[in-house]
Amino acid sequence: MMHSAATYFATLNAAVGDGWNRFWFTPASAATLGVMRIAAGALALYTIGAYGPDLQYWFSTSGMLPTEMIHELYPAQWSLWNYVGAGQLQLVHYAALAILALFTLGVGGRVVAIASAVIVLSYFNRAPVVSGAFEPGLAVLLVYLCIGRAGDRVSAQSALTRRMGGPDRLAVPTASNRISLRLIPVHVALVHLMMGLAQLSAAEGVWWSGEGIWLAAARPGMALVDLSWLA
């Protein structure tokens, strides 16, 4: 009986280990990451480009958000903009957009991917009071795209390799691609779990009584369909 129990736990341990390794480390193609890179890069270009007309207001030391005030309100925030003078704002902004464009096109590999994530985080950390729920999600996605080789597929670099007829070494599946692909949905699931727990633990139990659902449904401009008639 002891032998059977030992065999069972040994088999269970091996099965759990094999499943864990398959889930996280099975080599995967970068094709899905390539599509996500284009979407994330386009969103980053649009979001960061929108800061352009108001650079002096948001990032200048004499603007609406002085560095000292941001450090006082958010002491742990770090940004590249803390080291940029007022005369270099436009130049640095255009350089940032150029790097994000290279990332979107899939040029530069992981180095450009990391630079893009740092750039986006620097913008959001420098002006956190004008950020919403979208910006953190975009930043997290860009960070996870740095882990895999998102520029190996669906990119200008891979297209040029195929056009020249050379060996497409970038098409080789890698474990880092799988890790990146797994981390993104796991993080999204954890975010939704925390959102649900926060709602269920809200003061006075508004989500248990149904009041929270009613407020979300009846709030003007929030619901996709007018449900005020349910009152």
mmCIF file with all atom_site columns, N, CA and C in Angstrom, residues 32-79:
data_model
loop_
_atom_site.group_PDB
_atom_site.id
_atom_site.type_symbol
_atom_site.label_atom_id
_atom_site.label_alt_id
_atom_site.label_comp_id
_atom_site.label_asym_id
_atom_site.label_entity_id
_atom_site.label_seq_id
_atom_site.pdbx_PDB_ins_code
_atom_site.Cartn_x
_atom_site.Cartn_y
_atom_site.Cartn_z
_atom_site.occupancy
_atom_site.B_iso_or_equiv
_atom_site.pdbx_formal_charge
_atom_site.auth_seq_id
_atom_site.auth_comp_id
_atom_site.auth_asym_id
_atom_site.auth_atom_id
_atom_site.pdbx_PDB_model_num
ATOM 1   N N  . THR A 1 32 ? 1.673  35.601 -33.195 1.00 0.00 ? 32 THR A N  1
ATOM 2   C CA . THR A 1 32 ? 0.658  36.269 -32.376 1.00 0.00 ? 32 THR A CA 1
ATOM 3   C C  . THR A 1 32 ? 1.234  37.514 -31.712 1.00 0.00 ? 32 THR A C  1
ATOM 4   N N  . LEU A 1 33 ? 2.452  37.401 -31.206 1.00 0.00 ? 33 LEU A N  1
ATOM 5   C CA . LEU A 1 33 ? 3.100  38.563 -30.598 1.00 0.00 ? 33 LEU A CA 1
ATOM 6   C C  . LEU A 1 33 ? 3.309  39.668 -31.625 1.00 0.00 ? 33 LEU A C  1
ATOM 7   N N  . GLY A 1 34 ? 3.562  39.295 -32.880 1.00 0.00 ? 34 GLY A N  1
ATOM 8   C CA . GLY A 1 34 ? 3.745  40.296 -33.929 1.00 0.00 ? 34 GLY A CA 1
ATOM 9   C C  . GLY A 1 34 ? 2.482  41.107 -34.160 1.00 0.00 ? 34 GLY A C  1
ATOM 10  N N  . VAL A 1 35 ? 1.344  40.428 -34.184 1.00 0.00 ? 35 VAL A N  1
ATOM 11  C CA . VAL A 1 35 ? 0.070  41.134 -34.351 1.00 0.00 ? 35 VAL A CA 1
ATOM 12  C C  . VAL A 1 35 ? -0.192 42.040 -33.144 1.00 0.00 ? 35 VAL A C  1
ATOM 13  N N  . MET A 1 36 ? 0.080  41.526 -31.949 1.00 0.00 ? 36 MET A N  1
ATOM 14  C CA . MET A 1 36 ? -0.116 42.335 -30.742 1.00 0.00 ? 36 MET A CA 1
ATOM 15  C C  . MET A 1 36 ? 0.841  43.521 -30.722 1.00 0.00 ? 36 MET A C  1
ATOM 16  N N  . ARG A 1 37 ? 2.054  43.322 -31.237 1.00 0.00 ? 37 ARG A N  1
ATOM 17  C CA . ARG A 1 37 ? 3.026  44.425 -31.300 1.00 0.00 ? 37 ARG A CA 1
ATOM 18  C C  . ARG A 1 37 ? 2.510  45.559 -32.168 1.00 0.00 ? 37 ARG A C  1
ATOM 19  N N  . ILE A 1 38 ? 1.938  45.227 -33.306 1.00 0.00 ? 38 ILE A N  1
ATOM 20  C CA . ILE A 1 38 ? 1.410  46.261 -34.203 1.00 0.00 ? 38 ILE A CA 1
ATOM 21  C C  . ILE A 1 38 ? 0.275  47.028 -33.524 1.00 0.00 ? 38 ILE A C  1
ATOM 22  N N  . ALA A 1 39 ? -0.643 46.302 -32.870 1.00 0.00 ? 39 ALA A N  1
ATOM 23  C CA . ALA A 1 39 ? -1.768 46.954 -32.202 1.00 0.00 ? 39 ALA A CA 1
ATOM 24  C C  . ALA A 1 39 ? -1.289 47.835 -31.051 1.00 0.00 ? 39 ALA A C  1
ATOM 25  N N  . ALA A 1 40 ? -0.397 47.295 -30.216 1.00 0.00 ? 40 ALA A N  1
ATOM 26  C CA . ALA A 1 40 ? 0.107  48.068 -29.076 1.00 0.00 ? 40 ALA A CA 1
ATOM 27  C C  . ALA A 1 40 ? 0.931  49.257 -29.544 1.00 0.00 ? 40 ALA A C  1
ATOM 28  N N  . GLY A 1 41 ? 1.744  49.056 -30.586 1.00 0.00 ? 41 GLY A N  1
ATOM 29  C CA . GLY A 1 41 ? 2.552  50.158 -31.109 1.00 0.00 ? 41 GLY A CA 1
ATOM 30  C C  . GLY A 1 41 ? 1.703  51.273 -31.684 1.00 0.00 ? 41 GLY A C  1
ATOM 31  N N  . ALA A 1 42 ? 0.642  50.903 -32.410 1.00 0.00 ? 42 ALA A N  1
ATOM 32  C CA . ALA A 1 42 ? -0.247 51.924 -32.973 1.00 0.00 ? 42 ALA A CA 1
ATOM 33  C C  . ALA A 1 42 ? -0.948 52.708 -31.867 1.00 0.00 ? 42 ALA A C  1
ATOM 34  N N  . LEU A 1 43 ? -1.399 52.009 -30.816 1.00 0.00 ? 43 LEU A N  1
ATOM 35  C CA . LEU A 1 43 ? -2.036 52.697 -29.694 1.00 0.00 ? 43 LEU A CA 1
ATOM 36  C C  . LEU A 1 43 ? -1.052 53.607 -28.969 1.00 0.00 ? 43 LEU A C  1
ATOM 37  N N  . ALA A 1 44 ? 0.196  53.136 -28.824 1.00 0.00 ? 44 ALA A N  1
ATOM 38  C CA . ALA A 1 44 ? 1.213  53.960 -28.165 1.00 0.00 ? 44 ALA A CA 1
ATOM 39  C C  . ALA A 1 44 ? 1.528  55.195 -28.994 1.00 0.00 ? 44 ALA A C  1
ATOM 40  N N  . LEU A 1 45 ? 1.633  55.034 -30.312 1.00 0.00 ? 45 LEU A N  1
ATOM 41  C CA . LEU A 1 45 ? 1.894  56.186 -31.186 1.00 0.00 ? 45 LEU A CA 1
ATOM 42  C C  . LEU A 1 45 ? 0.782  57.221 -31.072 1.00 0.00 ? 45 LEU A C  1
ATOM 43  N N  . TYR A 1 46 ? -0.449 56.750 -31.081 1.00 0.00 ? 46 TYR A N  1
ATOM 44  C CA . TYR A 1 46 ? -1.584 57.681 -30.974 1.00 0.00 ? 46 TYR A CA 1
ATOM 45  C C  . TYR A 1 46 ? -1.586 58.386 -29.624 1.00 0.00 ? 46 TYR A C  1
ATOM 46  N N  . THR A 1 47 ? -1.383 57.606 -28.551 1.00 0.00 ? 47 THR A N  1
ATOM 47  C CA . THR A 1 47 ? -1.450 58.173 -27.205 1.00 0.00 ? 47 THR A CA 1
ATOM 48  C C  . THR A 1 47 ? -0.313 59.161 -26.959 1.00 0.00 ? 47 THR A C  1
ATOM 49  N N  . ILE A 1 48 ? 0.900  58.760 -27.306 1.00 0.00 ? 48 ILE A N  1
ATOM 50  C CA . ILE A 1 48 ? 2.055  59.631 -27.077 1.00 0.00 ? 48 ILE A CA 1
ATOM 51  C C  . ILE A 1 48 ? 2.024  60.827 -28.023 1.00 0.00 ? 48 ILE A C  1
ATOM 52  N N  . GLY A 1 49 ? 1.578  60.599 -29.259 1.00 0.00 ? 49 GLY A N  1
ATOM 53  C CA . GLY A 1 49 ? 1.478  61.708 -30.200 1.00 0.00 ? 49 GLY A CA 1
ATOM 54  C C  . GLY A 1 49 ? 0.511  62.777 -29.735 1.00 0.00 ? 49 GLY A C  1
ATOM 55  N N  . ALA A 1 50 ? -0.512 62.376 -28.962 1.00 0.00 ? 50 ALA A N  1
ATOM 56  C CA . ALA A 1 50 ? -1.503 63.345 -28.486 1.00 0.00 ? 50 ALA A CA 1
ATOM 57  C C  . ALA A 1 50 ? -0.909 64.334 -27.485 1.00 0.00 ? 50 ALA A C  1
ATOM 58  N N  . TYR A 1 51 ? 0.230  64.000 -26.892 1.00 0.00 ? 51 TYR A N  1
ATOM 59  C CA . TYR A 1 51 ? 0.884  64.931 -25.964 1.00 0.00 ? 51 TYR A CA 1
ATOM 60  C C  . TYR A 1 51 ? 1.577  66.075 -26.708 1.00 0.00 ? 51 TYR A C  1
ATOM 61  N N  . GLY A 1 52 ? 1.834  65.891 -28.004 1.00 0.00 ? 52 GLY A N  1
ATOM 62  C CA . GLY A 1 52 ? 2.651  66.834 -28.767 1.00 0.00 ? 52 GLY A CA 1
ATOM 63  C C  . GLY A 1 52 ? 2.259  68.296 -28.651 1.00 0.00 ? 52 GLY A C  1
ATOM 64  N N  . PRO A 1 53 ? 0.990  68.667 -28.890 1.00 0.00 ? 53 PRO A N  1
ATOM 65  C CA . PRO A 1 53 ? 0.629  70.093 -28.846 1.00 0.00 ? 53 PRO A CA 1
ATOM 66  C C  . PRO A 1 53 ? 0.775  70.733 -27.465 1.00 0.00 ? 53 PRO A C  1
ATOM 67  N N  . ASP A 1 54 ? 0.838  69.916 -26.405 1.00 0.00 ? 54 ASP A N  1
ATOM 68  C CA . ASP A 1 54 ? 0.843  70.470 -25.043 1.00 0.00 ? 54 ASP A CA 1
ATOM 69  C C  . ASP A 1 54 ? 2.084  70.057 -24.254 1.00 0.00 ? 54 ASP A C  1
ATOM 70  N N  . LEU A 1 55 ? 3.192  69.840 -24.926 1.00 0.00 ? 55 LEU A N  1
ATOM 71  C CA . LEU A 1 55 ? 4.407  69.416 -24.228 1.00 0.00 ? 55 LEU A CA 1
ATOM 72  C C  . LEU A 1 55 ? 4.827  70.415 -23.164 1.00 0.00 ? 55 LEU A C  1
ATOM 73  N N  . GLN A 1 56 ? 4.767  71.693 -23.486 1.00 0.00 ? 56 GLN A N  1
ATOM 74  C CA . GLN A 1 56 ? 5.196  72.717 -22.540 1.00 0.00 ? 56 GLN A CA 1
ATOM 75  C C  . GLN A 1 56 ? 4.288  72.736 -21.304 1.00 0.00 ? 56 GLN A C  1
ATOM 76  N N  . TYR A 1 57 ? 3.003  72.460 -21.516 1.00 0.00 ? 57 TYR A N  1
ATOM 77  C CA . TYR A 1 57 ? 2.074  72.475 -20.390 1.00 0.00 ? 57 TYR A CA 1
ATOM 78  C C  . TYR A 1 57 ? 2.324  71.313 -19.426 1.00 0.00 ? 57 TYR A C  1
ATOM 79  N N  . TRP A 1 58 ? 2.592  70.123 -20.003 1.00 0.00 ? 58 TRP A N  1
ATOM 80  C CA . TRP A 1 58 ? 2.689  68.937 -19.160 1.00 0.00 ? 58 TRP A CA 1
ATOM 81  C C  . TRP A 1 58 ? 4.101  68.656 -18.659 1.00 0.00 ? 58 TRP A C  1
ATOM 82  N N  . PHE A 1 59 ? 5.115  68.913 -19.481 1.00 0.00 ? 59 PHE A N  1
ATOM 83  C CA . PHE A 1 59 ? 6.456  68.429 -19.162 1.00 0.00 ? 59 PHE A CA 1
ATOM 84  C C  . PHE A 1 59 ? 7.473  69.522 -18.850 1.00 0.00 ? 59 PHE A C  1
ATOM 85  N N  . SER A 1 60 ? 7.146  70.756 -19.099 1.00 0.00 ? 60 SER A N  1
ATOM 86  C CA . SER A 1 60 ? 8.086  71.839 -18.789 1.00 0.00 ? 60 SER A CA 1
ATOM 87  C C  . SER A 1 60 ? 8.107  72.097 -17.284 1.00 0.00 ? 60 SER A C  1
ATOM 88  N N  . THR A 1 61 ? 9.272  72.517 -16.788 1.00 0.00 ? 61 THR A N  1
ATOM 89  C CA . THR A 1 61 ? 9.389  72.824 -15.354 1.00 0.00 ? 61 THR A CA 1
ATOM 90  C C  . THR A 1 61 ? 8.521  74.012 -14.958 1.00 0.00 ? 61 THR A C  1
ATOM 91  N N  . SER A 1 62 ? 8.156  74.849 -15.941 1.00 0.00 ? 62 SER A N  1
ATOM 92  C CA . SER A 1 62 ? 7.300  76.005 -15.667 1.00 0.00 ? 62 SER A CA 1
ATOM 93  C C  . SER A 1 62 ? 5.859  75.771 -16.108 1.00 0.00 ? 62 SER A C  1
ATOM 94  N N  . GLY A 1 63 ? 5.525  74.502 -16.402 1.00 0.00 ? 63 GLY A N  1
ATOM 95  C CA . GLY A 1 63 ? 4.184  74.188 -16.878 1.00 0.00 ? 63 GLY A CA 1
ATOM 96  C C  . GLY A 1 63 ? 3.207  73.916 -15.755 1.00 0.00 ? 63 GLY A C  1
ATOM 97  N N  . MET A 1 64 ? 2.123  73.227 -16.099 1.00 0.00 ? 64 MET A N  1
ATOM 98  C CA . MET A 1 64 ? 1.061  72.955 -15.134 1.00 0.00 ? 64 MET A CA 1
ATOM 99  C C  . MET A 1 64 ? 1.451  71.855 -14.153 1.00 0.00 ? 64 MET A C  1
ATOM 100 N N  . LEU A 1 65 ? 2.427  71.018 -14.528 1.00 0.00 ? 65 LEU A N  1
ATOM 101 C CA . LEU A 1 65 ? 2.843  69.906 -13.665 1.00 0.00 ? 65 LEU A CA 1
ATOM 102 C C  . LEU A 1 65 ? 4.345  69.986 -13.411 1.00 0.00 ? 65 LEU A C  1
ATOM 103 N N  . PRO A 1 66 ? 4.785  70.888 -12.557 1.00 0.00 ? 66 PRO A N  1
ATOM 104 C CA . PRO A 1 66 ? 6.217  70.981 -12.265 1.00 0.00 ? 66 PRO A CA 1
ATOM 105 C C  . PRO A 1 66 ? 6.751  69.668 -11.687 1.00 0.00 ? 66 PRO A C  1
ATOM 106 N N  . THR A 1 67 ? 8.016  69.379 -11.952 1.00 0.00 ? 67 THR A N  1
ATOM 107 C CA . THR A 1 67 ? 8.622  68.134 -11.489 1.00 0.00 ? 67 THR A CA 1
ATOM 108 C C  . THR A 1 67 ? 8.536  68.007 -9.974  1.00 0.00 ? 67 THR A C  1
ATOM 109 N N  . GLU A 1 68 ? 8.725  69.123 -9.264  1.00 0.00 ? 68 GLU A N  1
ATOM 110 C CA . GLU A 1 68 ? 8.690  69.085 -7.803  1.00 0.00 ? 68 GLU A CA 1
ATOM 111 C C  . GLU A 1 68 ? 7.316  68.637 -7.291  1.00 0.00 ? 68 GLU A C  1
ATOM 112 N N  . MET A 1 69 ? 6.260  69.091 -7.939  1.00 0.00 ? 69 MET A N  1
ATOM 113 C CA . MET A 1 69 ? 4.924  68.725 -7.510  1.00 0.00 ? 69 MET A CA 1
ATOM 114 C C  . MET A 1 69 ? 4.663  67.233 -7.747  1.00 0.00 ? 69 MET A C  1
ATOM 115 N N  . ILE A 1 70 ? 5.108  66.721 -8.902  1.00 0.00 ? 70 ILE A N  1
ATOM 116 C CA . ILE A 1 70 ? 4.915  65.304 -9.200  1.00 0.00 ? 70 ILE A CA 1
ATOM 117 C C  . ILE A 1 70 ? 5.691  64.452 -8.216  1.00 0.00 ? 70 ILE A C  1
ATOM 118 N N  . HIS A 1 71 ? 6.930  64.864 -7.877  1.00 0.00 ? 71 HIS A N  1
ATOM 119 C CA . HIS A 1 71 ? 7.719  64.101 -6.911  1.00 0.00 ? 71 HIS A CA 1
ATOM 120 C C  . HIS A 1 71 ? 7.068  64.118 -5.530  1.00 0.00 ? 71 HIS A C  1
ATOM 121 N N  . GLU A 1 72 ? 6.409  65.211 -5.209  1.00 0.00 ? 72 GLU A N  1
ATOM 122 C CA . GLU A 1 72 ? 5.750  65.298 -3.910  1.00 0.00 ? 72 GLU A CA 1
ATOM 123 C C  . GLU A 1 72 ? 4.508  64.417 -3.861  1.00 0.00 ? 72 GLU A C  1
ATOM 124 N N  . LEU A 1 73 ? 3.745  64.403 -4.957  1.00 0.00 ? 73 LEU A N  1
ATOM 125 C CA . LEU A 1 73 ? 2.524  63.606 -4.996  1.00 0.00 ? 73 LEU A CA 1
ATOM 126 C C  . LEU A 1 73 ? 2.816  62.131 -5.248  1.00 0.00 ? 73 LEU A C  1
ATOM 127 N N  . TYR A 1 74 ? 3.823  61.865 -6.093  1.00 0.00 ? 74 TYR A N  1
ATOM 128 C CA . TYR A 1 74 ? 4.173  60.489 -6.462  1.00 0.00 ? 74 TYR A CA 1
ATOM 129 C C  . TYR A 1 74 ? 5.677  60.305 -6.281  1.00 0.00 ? 74 TYR A C  1
ATOM 130 N N  . PRO A 1 75 ? 6.145  60.115 -5.058  1.00 0.00 ? 75 PRO A N  1
ATOM 131 C CA . PRO A 1 75 ? 7.590  60.070 -4.809  1.00 0.00 ? 75 PRO A CA 1
ATOM 132 C C  . PRO A 1 75 ? 8.295  58.903 -5.471  1.00 0.00 ? 75 PRO A C  1
ATOM 133 N N  . ALA A 1 76 ? 7.580  57.836 -5.798  1.00 0.00 ? 76 ALA A N  1
ATOM 134 C CA . ALA A 1 76 ? 8.229  56.658 -6.394  1.00 0.00 ? 76 ALA A CA 1
ATOM 135 C C  . ALA A 1 76 ? 8.267  56.708 -7.919  1.00 0.00 ? 76 ALA A C  1
ATOM 136 N N  . GLN A 1 77 ? 7.677  57.736 -8.518  1.00 0.00 ? 77 GLN A N  1
ATOM 137 C CA . GLN A 1 77 ? 7.623  57.810 -9.975  1.00 0.00 ? 77 GLN A CA 1
ATOM 138 C C  . GLN A 1 77 ? 8.975  58.224 -10.557 1.00 0.00 ? 77 GLN A C  1
ATOM 139 N N  . TRP A 1 78 ? 9.382  57.527 -11.638 1.00 0.00 ? 78 TRP A N  1
ATOM 140 C CA . TRP A 1 78 ? 10.605 57.861 -12.359 1.00 0.00 ? 78 TRP A CA 1
ATOM 141 C C  . TRP A 1 78 ? 10.259 58.078 -13.817 1.00 0.00 ? 78 TRP A C  1
ATOM 142 N N  . SER A 1 79 ? 10.902 59.068 -14.429 1.00 0.00 ? 79 SER A N  1
ATOM 143 C CA . SER A 1 79 ? 10.621 59.381 -15.826 1.00 0.00 ? 79 SER A CA 1
ATOM 144 C C  . SER A 1 79 ? 11.857 59.974 -16.485 1.00 0.00 ? 79 SER A C  1
#
